[in-house]
Amino acid sequence: MVIGLCNCGDDDPNTSETATPPPSPCELDFADCAPDIYNFYCWNQGPTKNHHVIGGMTIEPEFYNACVYVDPSVTWDTEVRAACSARCENSEPGFVCNPMNFSSVEPPDNRQTCETASTMNASVIEQTLGAPAAAAAEDLPCELGDDCLDYFSLAAQQALSTPPTSTVRYTADTLLETVPMASLIMVQGNAQPTPATQTLSGEAAYTAYSCGYDACPIYLPQLDLAANGAFSATISGGPVAPTVTKTFTDVEISLKQPTMGIWLPNFDYVIFPPDSLVFNVSGLVSGTEVAGENGRYIGEHIVRGYVFGTLDGGLSLSAQGEHSLIDFDLYAEFAPE
């Protein structure tokens, strides 16, 4: 339903579908925002401003990123300063920081909230990896969406709270490439008896931190996969076409944003909780057209379930997906470059 609104001076009348909504109270005043984990800038200025010594060169970042749970309606800046100071005191070697010198803290203009992984469900982990692994996962000494950041370098911390760049893979300790013929995607349409398979190739990068507990955080800044050729799926086309074969070409899957998961050192398992893996997916769809569905697609895919894998010299991950017309299984095996 479209409800007519008053004409505010434009050439055409505004409607509920075209009018620009008024800003929310949170957009006008941070004190009106709901309690949440927000991203903050901590300014550490003055004669002892924080700096990072790399190869004898001094790098002075303009601000320090922090993700902190606050209630904006109270004295949130005190909590942010405390979090920035704690992170400062635990900085990586070569990073010089005065924990008492944060001259100001402020939320970004867009009131950016930090992405947080879902709470781990021990029963789901137990069903997949067994009770000992589920018990180990509960030993994680930090929160994935908050202080687990402190185990990683400043570059990794900044990568987790900013859009990725072409060099984000170099914020990880280990760079990987797919093992030839070991990574593949299997797609099965609802009108075909067996799945179609296509191999994948690509790159990944990770840092697994040995934190001394049965569960430790793992940092994943890059995971890129591309199909090595075309593959097809046969689906029901309804009354127009009882069965339709669709062909997919130029399929690429890339991690949209660096993320973190859990590493179980005693089992060599890795676990990424629901909603922690967000991918950009692109490809070209062709074949018998039923309703104008052919063409190039570029979209975002959030993995809503758990993703399990192994970390044993390399990295292996598997994921499943279901659609009303197509199911898929993806397996990727990476080895150090």
Short mmCIF file of N, CA, C and O in Angstrom, two decimals, residues 7-14:
data_model
loop_
_atom_site.label_atom_id
_atom_site.label_comp_id
_atom_site.label_asym_id
_atom_site.label_seq_id
_atom_site.Cartn_x
_atom_site.Cartn_y
_atom_site.Cartn_z
N ASN A 7 3.43 17.24 -0.61
CA ASN A 7 4.47 17.62 -1.54
C ASN A 7 5.40 18.60 -0.84
O ASN A 7 4.97 19.67 -0.42
N CYS A 8 6.67 18.21 -0.71
CA CYS A 8 7.61 19.04 0.03
C CYS A 8 8.47 19.90 -0.88
O CYS A 8 9.59 20.28 -0.54
N GLY A 9 7.99 20.20 -2.09
CA GLY A 9 8.71 21.10 -2.97
C GLY A 9 9.38 20.42 -4.13
O GLY A 9 9.89 21.09 -5.02
N ASP A 10 9.40 19.09 -4.18
CA ASP A 10 9.99 18.40 -5.33
C ASP A 10 9.01 18.46 -6.50
O ASP A 10 7.87 18.88 -6.39
N ASP A 11 9.52 18.03 -7.65
CA ASP A 11 8.66 18.02 -8.84
C ASP A 11 7.51 17.04 -8.69
O ASP A 11 6.43 17.25 -9.24
N ASP A 12 7.74 15.95 -7.98
CA ASP A 12 6.71 14.92 -7.84
C ASP A 12 6.35 14.79 -6.36
O ASP A 12 7.17 15.01 -5.48
N PRO A 13 5.10 14.39 -6.09
CA PRO A 13 4.69 14.19 -4.69
C PRO A 13 5.50 13.06 -4.06
O PRO A 13 5.85 12.09 -4.71
N ASN A 14 5.81 13.22 -2.78
CA ASN A 14 6.47 12.15 -2.04
C ASN A 14 5.43 11.15 -1.57
O ASN A 14 4.29 11.50 -1.32
#
